[in-house]
């Protein structure tokens, strides 16, 4: 029997359970059937994940008596757009016999699939139920909980979308075995983020297992995922639509997003960018006397042990434009989370606590970026 932990995301009527374990895909049918009153399930996935996991999930749904369809789209963030959304939507509405509002969407894949399939679910027939089955560590510890769905626009990422909470999330750590090298790091960076903003004991846990984690076995990853899901669930439950404490999850992302954008989203992964962004934010916090330099050293050591970068030079493919303090400052001022050009920073007040600051000066930002050049 797979070992499973259930974590409740408390959102009143929209609340749901997140199951985390090893070997859960084969058991997903019962769960899916309980949310598909008219006996239809539509698995939406990408071209990579389809070949790996659509079959066992469809088979499990079939065993539970569901009539199951699979729709896929080409893998990659560049396909998370309106054109793909349109194709998937038309595919869904073109199924025979036509689906009704009792059909269940099963989002099976990484963050790209969860966002796109969730948005299809939010908008098809004015809203279908969906369950999220994240297959990357990043999607499991981050995107799968919280109900943000959507696609990218020409003008920026995630500009089109809706809040649509899943009815359930099922995370099977066994599927992480097939993740491409480097993908795990994206999730690990968010785990370090969670530890710094809320949970010093999670930082201890990550430190204790840092050497093992990048190649860890599913049970250890399941434990890591469960701890992070519990933390994110608590943050989301307190602030569903990002008015207050949910903003804390942006720790490391102000500079991180700017670096990714300045690099043209190539040559650096999201996790690498967030790792650099966290180091920069920690540097700002030291400069303002909020934390001791020892705290920065500790987080830098954890990141390095996880093979995540702590300076620009650790990311060999990074274009020069992404290291330029002025260019980064300009991008940060344009960010959708900046208000009237004032860059908001989430800064640690000690390890395990953060607060939002609206008064970080351009000098403090540029000193932090320069610290990444050393
Ligand atoms: P993220 O969760 O990092 O936003 P994506 O949805 O972009 O991820 O997925 C990253 C890449 O990994 C994609 O090419 C996707 O098809 C692939 N992928 C997702 N899950 C798995 C898995 N369990 N095994 C192998 N490849 C996977
Ligand atoms: Zn992130």
Coordinates of C-alpha atoms and ligand atoms in Angstrom, one line a residue:
X1 CA 0.0 0.0 0.0
X2 CA 1.3 3.4 -0.9
X3 CA 2.2 5.6 2.1
X4 CA 0.0 8.7 1.9
X5 CA -0.3 12.0 3.7
X6 CA -3.4 14.1 3.3
X7 CA -3.2 17.8 3.8
X8 CA -6.4 19.9 3.8
X9 CA -6.4 23.3 2.1
X10 CA -8.9 25.1 4.2
X11 CA -10.9 27.4 1.9
X12 CA -14.4 26.8 3.2
X13 CA -16.7 25.5 0.4
X14 CA -13.7 25.5 -2.0
X15 CA -11.5 23.6 0.4
X16 CA -9.7 20.4 -0.9
X17 CA -7.4 17.7 0.1
X18 CA -3.8 17.2 -1.2
X19 CA -2.7 13.6 -1.1
X20 CA 1.1 13.1 -1.2
X21 CA 2.6 9.6 -1.4
X22 CA 4.4 7.1 -3.5
X23 CA 2.5 5.0 -6.1
X24 CA -0.7 7.1 -6.0
X25 CA -1.3 7.3 -9.8
X26 CA -2.5 3.7 -9.9
X27 CA -5.1 4.5 -7.2
X28 CA -6.4 7.8 -8.7
X29 CA -9.6 6.3 -10.2
X30 CA -11.7 6.3 -7.0
X31 CA -10.8 9.9 -6.3
X32 CA -11.5 11.0 -9.8
X33 CA -14.8 9.1 -9.9
X34 CA -16.0 10.9 -6.8
X35 CA -15.7 14.3 -8.6
X36 CA -17.1 13.1 -11.9
X37 CA -20.9 12.7 -11.4
X38 CA -21.6 12.0 -15.0
X39 CA -18.9 9.4 -15.4
X40 CA -16.6 11.3 -17.8
X41 CA -12.9 12.3 -17.2
X42 CA -10.7 14.3 -19.5
X43 CA -7.0 14.1 -18.9
X44 CA -5.2 17.1 -20.2
X45 CA -1.4 16.7 -20.4
X46 CA 1.7 17.6 -22.5
X47 CA 3.5 15.6 -25.1
X48 CA 6.2 14.4 -22.8
X49 CA 4.1 13.4 -19.8
X50 CA 1.5 11.8 -22.1
X51 CA 3.9 9.0 -23.1
X52 CA 5.0 8.5 -19.5
X53 CA 1.9 8.7 -17.3
X54 CA -1.3 9.2 -19.3
X55 CA -1.8 5.5 -19.8
X56 CA -1.7 4.4 -16.1
X57 CA -3.9 7.4 -15.1
X58 CA -6.4 6.6 -17.8
X59 CA -6.4 2.9 -16.9
X60 CA -7.0 3.8 -13.2
X61 CA -9.9 6.0 -14.2
X62 CA -11.3 3.2 -16.4
X63 CA -11.1 0.7 -13.6
X64 CA -13.3 3.2 -11.5
X65 CA -15.9 3.1 -14.3
X66 CA -15.1 6.5 -15.9
X67 CA -15.2 7.0 -19.6
X68 CA -11.8 8.7 -20.1
X69 CA -10.3 10.8 -22.9
X70 CA -6.8 12.2 -23.2
X71 CA -5.9 15.6 -24.8
X72 CA -2.3 16.7 -25.1
X73 CA -0.4 19.8 -26.3
X74 CA 3.3 20.3 -27.0
X75 CA 5.5 20.5 -23.9
X76 CA 7.2 23.7 -23.0
X77 CA 6.4 27.1 -21.4
X78 CA 6.4 28.7 -24.9
X79 CA 3.1 26.7 -25.6
X80 CA 1.4 28.1 -22.5
X81 CA -0.5 30.6 -24.6
X82 CA -3.9 31.5 -26.0
X83 CA -3.4 29.5 -29.2
X84 CA -2.8 26.3 -27.2
X85 CA -5.6 27.1 -24.8
X86 CA -7.9 27.5 -27.9
X87 CA -6.8 24.1 -29.3
X88 CA -7.3 22.3 -26.1
X89 CA -10.6 23.9 -25.5
X90 CA -11.9 23.0 -29.0
X91 CA -10.6 19.5 -28.5
X92 CA -12.5 19.3 -25.2
X93 CA -15.7 20.7 -26.6
X94 CA -15.4 18.5 -29.7
X95 CA -15.4 15.2 -27.8
X96 CA -18.1 12.7 -28.7
X97 CA -20.5 12.5 -27.1
X98 CA -20.3 16.1 -26.0
X99 CA -19.2 16.6 -22.4
X100 CA -21.5 18.2 -19.9
X101 CA -20.9 20.1 -16.7
X102 CA -20.4 16.9 -14.7
X103 CA -17.2 16.1 -16.6
X104 CA -14.0 16.2 -14.6
X105 CA -10.7 17.6 -15.9
X106 CA -7.6 15.9 -14.8
X107 CA -4.5 18.1 -15.2
X108 CA -1.6 15.7 -15.5
X109 CA 1.9 17.4 -15.8
X110 CA 4.1 20.1 -14.6
X111 CA 3.2 23.7 -13.8
X112 CA 2.5 24.5 -17.5
X113 CA -0.1 21.8 -17.7
X114 CA -1.6 22.7 -14.3
X115 CA -1.9 26.4 -15.3
X116 CA -3.3 25.8 -18.8
X117 CA -5.6 22.8 -17.9
X118 CA -6.8 24.6 -14.8
X119 CA -7.7 27.7 -16.9
X120 CA -9.5 25.5 -19.4
X121 CA -11.4 24.0 -16.5
X122 CA -12.2 27.4 -15.1
X123 CA -13.7 28.6 -18.4
X124 CA -15.2 25.6 -20.2
X125 CA -19.0 25.6 -19.9
X126 CA -18.5 28.4 -17.4
X127 CA -16.5 26.2 -15.1
X128 CA -15.7 22.5 -14.7
X129 CA -14.3 20.7 -11.7
X130 CA -10.7 19.6 -12.0
X131 CA -8.2 17.6 -10.1
X132 CA -4.5 18.5 -10.3
X133 CA -1.9 15.8 -10.6
X134 CA 1.5 17.6 -10.7
X135 CA 4.4 15.6 -12.1
X136 CA 7.3 18.0 -11.3
X137 CA 8.6 19.0 -7.9
X138 CA 8.1 22.6 -8.7
X139 CA 4.4 22.1 -9.5
X140 CA 3.9 19.9 -6.5
X141 CA 5.4 22.2 -3.9
X142 CA 4.2 25.4 -5.5
X143 CA 1.8 25.8 -8.4
X144 CA -0.6 22.9 -7.6
X145 CA -1.8 24.5 -4.4
X146 CA -3.4 27.9 -4.5
X147 CA -5.8 27.9 -7.5
X148 CA -3.9 30.2 -9.8
X149 CA -4.6 29.2 -13.4
X150 CA -3.8 30.9 -16.7
X151 CA -1.6 31.4 -19.7
X152 CA 1.1 33.8 -20.8
X153 CA 0.4 36.8 -23.1
X154 CA 2.8 38.5 -25.5
X155 CA 3.2 41.3 -22.9
X156 CA 4.1 39.0 -20.0
X157 CA 3.7 35.8 -18.1
X158 CA 0.4 34.7 -16.5
X159 CA -1.4 37.9 -17.6
X160 CA -4.5 36.0 -18.6
X161 CA -6.1 33.8 -16.0
X162 CA -8.5 33.1 -13.2
X163 CA -8.5 31.8 -9.7
X164 CA -10.0 28.3 -9.9
X165 CA -9.4 25.9 -7.0
X166 CA -9.0 22.2 -7.8
X167 CA -11.3 19.7 -6.1
X168 CA -8.3 17.6 -5.1
X169 CA -4.5 17.4 -5.7
X170 CA -2.8 14.1 -6.0
X171 CA 1.0 14.1 -5.8
X172 CA 2.9 10.8 -6.6
X173 CA 6.6 11.3 -5.8
X174 CA 7.4 8.2 -7.8
X175 CA 6.9 10.2 -11.1
X176 CA 9.8 12.5 -10.2
X177 CA 12.2 9.6 -11.1
X178 CA 11.8 10.5 -14.8
X179 CA 12.3 14.3 -14.4
X180 CA 15.0 15.8 -16.6
X181 CA 18.2 16.8 -14.8
X182 CA 17.9 20.2 -13.4
X183 CA 14.1 20.2 -13.1
X184 CA 14.3 19.1 -9.5
X185 CA 16.3 22.2 -8.6
X186 CA 13.3 24.4 -9.6
X187 CA 11.3 22.8 -6.9
X188 CA 14.1 22.7 -4.4
X189 CA 14.6 26.5 -4.7
X190 CA 10.9 27.0 -3.7
X191 CA 11.4 24.7 -0.8
X192 CA 14.3 26.8 0.6
X193 CA 12.0 29.8 0.0
X194 CA 9.3 28.3 2.1
X195 CA 11.7 27.5 4.9
X196 CA 13.1 31.0 5.0
X197 CA 9.7 32.7 5.0
X198 CA 7.9 30.4 7.5
X199 CA 9.7 27.4 8.9
X200 CA 13.1 27.2 10.4
X201 CA 12.7 23.4 11.0
X202 CA 12.1 22.9 7.3
X203 CA 15.5 24.6 6.8
X204 CA 17.0 22.1 9.2
X205 CA 15.4 19.3 7.3
X206 CA 16.7 20.5 3.9
X207 CA 20.1 21.0 5.4
X208 CA 20.2 17.5 6.9
X209 CA 19.3 16.0 3.5
X210 CA 20.9 18.5 1.1
X211 CA 23.4 16.2 -0.4
X212 CA 20.9 13.4 -0.9
X213 CA 17.9 15.5 -2.2
X214 CA 19.0 16.2 -5.8
X215 CA 19.0 12.4 -6.4
X216 CA 16.6 11.3 -3.7
X217 CA 14.3 8.3 -3.6
X218 CA 10.6 8.9 -3.7
X219 CA 9.8 8.5 0.0
X220 CA 12.2 11.3 1.0
X221 CA 10.8 13.5 -1.8
X222 CA 7.3 12.7 -0.6
X223 CA 8.2 13.8 2.9
X224 CA 9.7 17.1 1.5
X225 CA 6.7 17.7 -0.6
X226 CA 4.2 17.1 2.2
X227 CA 6.0 19.6 4.5
X228 CA 6.0 22.2 1.7
X229 CA 2.4 21.6 0.7
X230 CA 1.3 22.0 4.4
X231 CA 3.1 25.3 4.6
X232 CA 1.8 26.6 1.3
X233 CA -1.7 25.4 2.2
X234 CA -1.6 27.4 5.4
X235 CA -0.5 30.6 3.6
X236 CA -3.1 30.2 0.9
X237 CA -5.9 29.4 3.4
X238 CA -5.1 32.7 5.2
X239 CA -5.2 34.7 2.0
X240 CA -6.8 33.1 -1.0
X241 CA -6.5 36.0 -3.5
X242 CA -3.1 37.5 -2.5
X243 CA -4.0 40.6 -0.5
X244 CA -1.7 40.0 2.4
X245 CA 0.5 37.2 3.6
X246 CA 0.4 35.3 0.3
X247 CA 2.7 38.0 -1.0
X248 CA 5.4 36.5 1.3
X249 CA 5.6 33.7 -1.3
X250 CA 7.3 36.3 -3.6
X251 CA 10.4 36.2 -1.5
X252 CA 13.4 35.9 -3.9
X253 CA 11.1 36.5 -6.9
X254 CA 11.5 40.3 -7.3
X255 CA 15.1 40.1 -8.4
X256 CA 14.6 36.5 -9.6
X257 CA 11.9 37.4 -12.1
X258 CA 13.9 40.4 -13.3
X259 CA 16.9 38.2 -13.9
X260 CA 14.8 35.7 -15.8
X261 CA 13.2 38.4 -17.9
X262 CA 16.5 40.2 -18.6
X263 CA 17.9 36.8 -19.8
X264 CA 14.9 36.4 -22.1
X265 CA 13.9 33.3 -20.2
X266 CA 16.8 31.3 -21.5
X267 CA 20.1 30.3 -20.1
X268 CA 18.7 30.2 -16.5
X269 CA 15.9 28.2 -14.9
X270 CA 13.3 29.5 -12.6
X271 CA 14.9 27.8 -9.6
X272 CA 18.3 29.2 -10.4
X273 CA 16.8 32.7 -10.8
X274 CA 14.9 32.4 -7.5
X275 CA 18.1 31.2 -5.7
X276 CA 19.9 34.3 -6.9
X277 CA 16.9 36.4 -6.0
X278 CA 16.9 35.1 -2.5
X279 CA 20.6 35.8 -2.0
X280 CA 20.0 39.3 -3.2
X281 CA 17.0 39.9 -0.9
X282 CA 19.0 38.5 2.0
X283 CA 21.8 40.9 1.1
X284 CA 19.3 43.8 1.2
X285 CA 18.1 42.6 4.6
X286 CA 21.6 42.6 6.0
X287 CA 22.2 46.1 4.6
X288 CA 19.1 47.3 6.5
X289 CA 20.2 45.6 9.7
X290 CA 17.3 43.2 9.6
X291 CA 19.4 40.0 9.8
X292 CA 22.9 38.9 10.6
X293 CA 25.4 38.0 7.8
X294 CA 25.5 34.5 9.3
X295 CA 21.9 34.0 8.2
X296 CA 22.9 34.8 4.6
X297 CA 25.9 32.4 4.8
X298 CA 23.6 29.7 6.1
X299 CA 21.1 30.0 3.2
X300 CA 23.9 30.3 0.6
X301 CA 25.4 27.1 1.9
X302 CA 22.1 25.2 1.7
X303 CA 21.6 26.5 -1.9
X304 CA 25.1 25.5 -2.9
X305 CA 24.7 22.0 -1.4
X306 CA 21.5 21.7 -3.5
X307 CA 23.6 22.7 -6.6
X308 CA 21.7 26.0 -6.9
X309 CA 23.6 29.2 -7.7
X310 CA 24.5 31.9 -5.2
X311 CA 26.2 34.2 -7.7
X312 CA 25.9 35.0 -11.4
X313 CA 29.1 33.1 -12.2
X314 CA 27.4 29.9 -11.0
X315 CA 25.1 30.1 -14.1
X316 CA 27.5 29.8 -17.0
X317 CA 24.9 30.4 -19.7
X318 CA 23.6 33.6 -18.3
X319 CA 23.7 36.5 -20.8
X320 CA 25.5 39.7 -19.7
X321 CA 22.2 41.7 -19.9
X322 CA 20.9 39.7 -17.0
X323 CA 23.7 40.8 -14.7
X324 CA 23.3 44.5 -15.4
X325 CA 22.0 46.3 -12.2
X326 CA 20.4 49.1 -14.2
X327 CA 18.6 46.8 -16.6
X328 CA 17.4 44.7 -13.6
X329 CA 16.2 47.8 -11.7
X330 CA 14.2 49.0 -14.8
X331 CA 12.5 45.6 -15.1
X332 CA 11.6 45.5 -11.4
X333 CA 10.0 48.9 -11.6
X334 CA 7.7 47.6 -14.4
X335 CA 6.8 44.4 -12.7
X336 CA 3.0 43.9 -12.2
X337 CA 3.6 43.6 -8.5
X338 CA 5.3 47.0 -8.3
X339 CA 3.0 49.9 -7.4
X340 CA 3.6 53.3 -9.1
X341 CA 7.1 52.2 -9.8
X342 CA 7.9 51.4 -6.2
X343 CA 9.4 48.0 -6.0
X344 CA 8.0 45.8 -3.2
X345 CA 10.5 43.5 -1.5
X346 CA 9.8 40.6 0.8
X347 CA 12.7 40.6 3.3
X348 CA 13.5 38.2 6.1
X349 CA 13.4 39.7 9.6
X350 CA 15.0 36.4 10.8
X351 CA 15.2 32.9 9.3
X352 CA 11.6 31.7 9.3
X353 CA 9.9 35.2 9.2
X354 CA 9.5 37.8 6.5
X355 CA 7.8 41.2 6.0
X356 CA 6.9 43.3 3.0
X357 CA 8.9 46.5 2.4
X358 CA 7.9 49.3 0.1
X359 CA 10.8 51.5 0.8
X360 CA 13.8 49.6 -0.5
X361 CA 15.9 52.3 -2.3
X362 CA 17.5 51.9 -5.8
X363 CA 20.9 52.0 -4.1
X364 CA 20.0 49.0 -1.8
X365 CA 18.8 47.1 -4.9
X366 CA 21.8 47.8 -6.9
X367 CA 24.2 46.9 -4.0
X368 CA 22.3 43.6 -3.7
X369 CA 22.7 42.9 -7.4
X370 CA 26.3 43.8 -7.3
X371 CA 26.8 41.3 -4.5
X372 CA 25.8 38.6 -7.0
X373 CA 28.7 39.6 -9.2
X374 CA 31.3 38.7 -6.6
Ligands
LIG1 P1 7.3 23.3 -14.2 O1 6.5 22.5 -13.2 O2 8.8 23.3 -14.0 O3 6.7 24.6 -14.5 P2 6.8 22.2 -16.9 O4 5.4 21.9 -17.0 O5 7.4 23.2 -17.8 O6 7.3 22.5 -15.5 O7 7.6 20.9 -17.1 C1 9.0 20.9 -17.3 C2 9.4 19.8 -18.3 O8 9.4 18.5 -17.7 C3 8.4 19.7 -19.5 O9 9.1 19.4 -20.6 C4 7.5 18.5 -19.1 O10 7.0 17.9 -20.2 C5 8.5 17.6 -18.4 N1 7.9 16.8 -17.3 C6 7.0 17.1 -16.4 N2 6.8 16.1 -15.5 C7 7.7 15.1 -15.9 C8 8.0 13.8 -15.4 N3 7.5 13.4 -14.2 N4 9.0 13.1 -16.0 C9 9.6 13.6 -17.1 N5 9.3 14.8 -17.6 C10 8.4 15.5 -17.1
LIG2 ZN1 8.7 30.6 -8.1

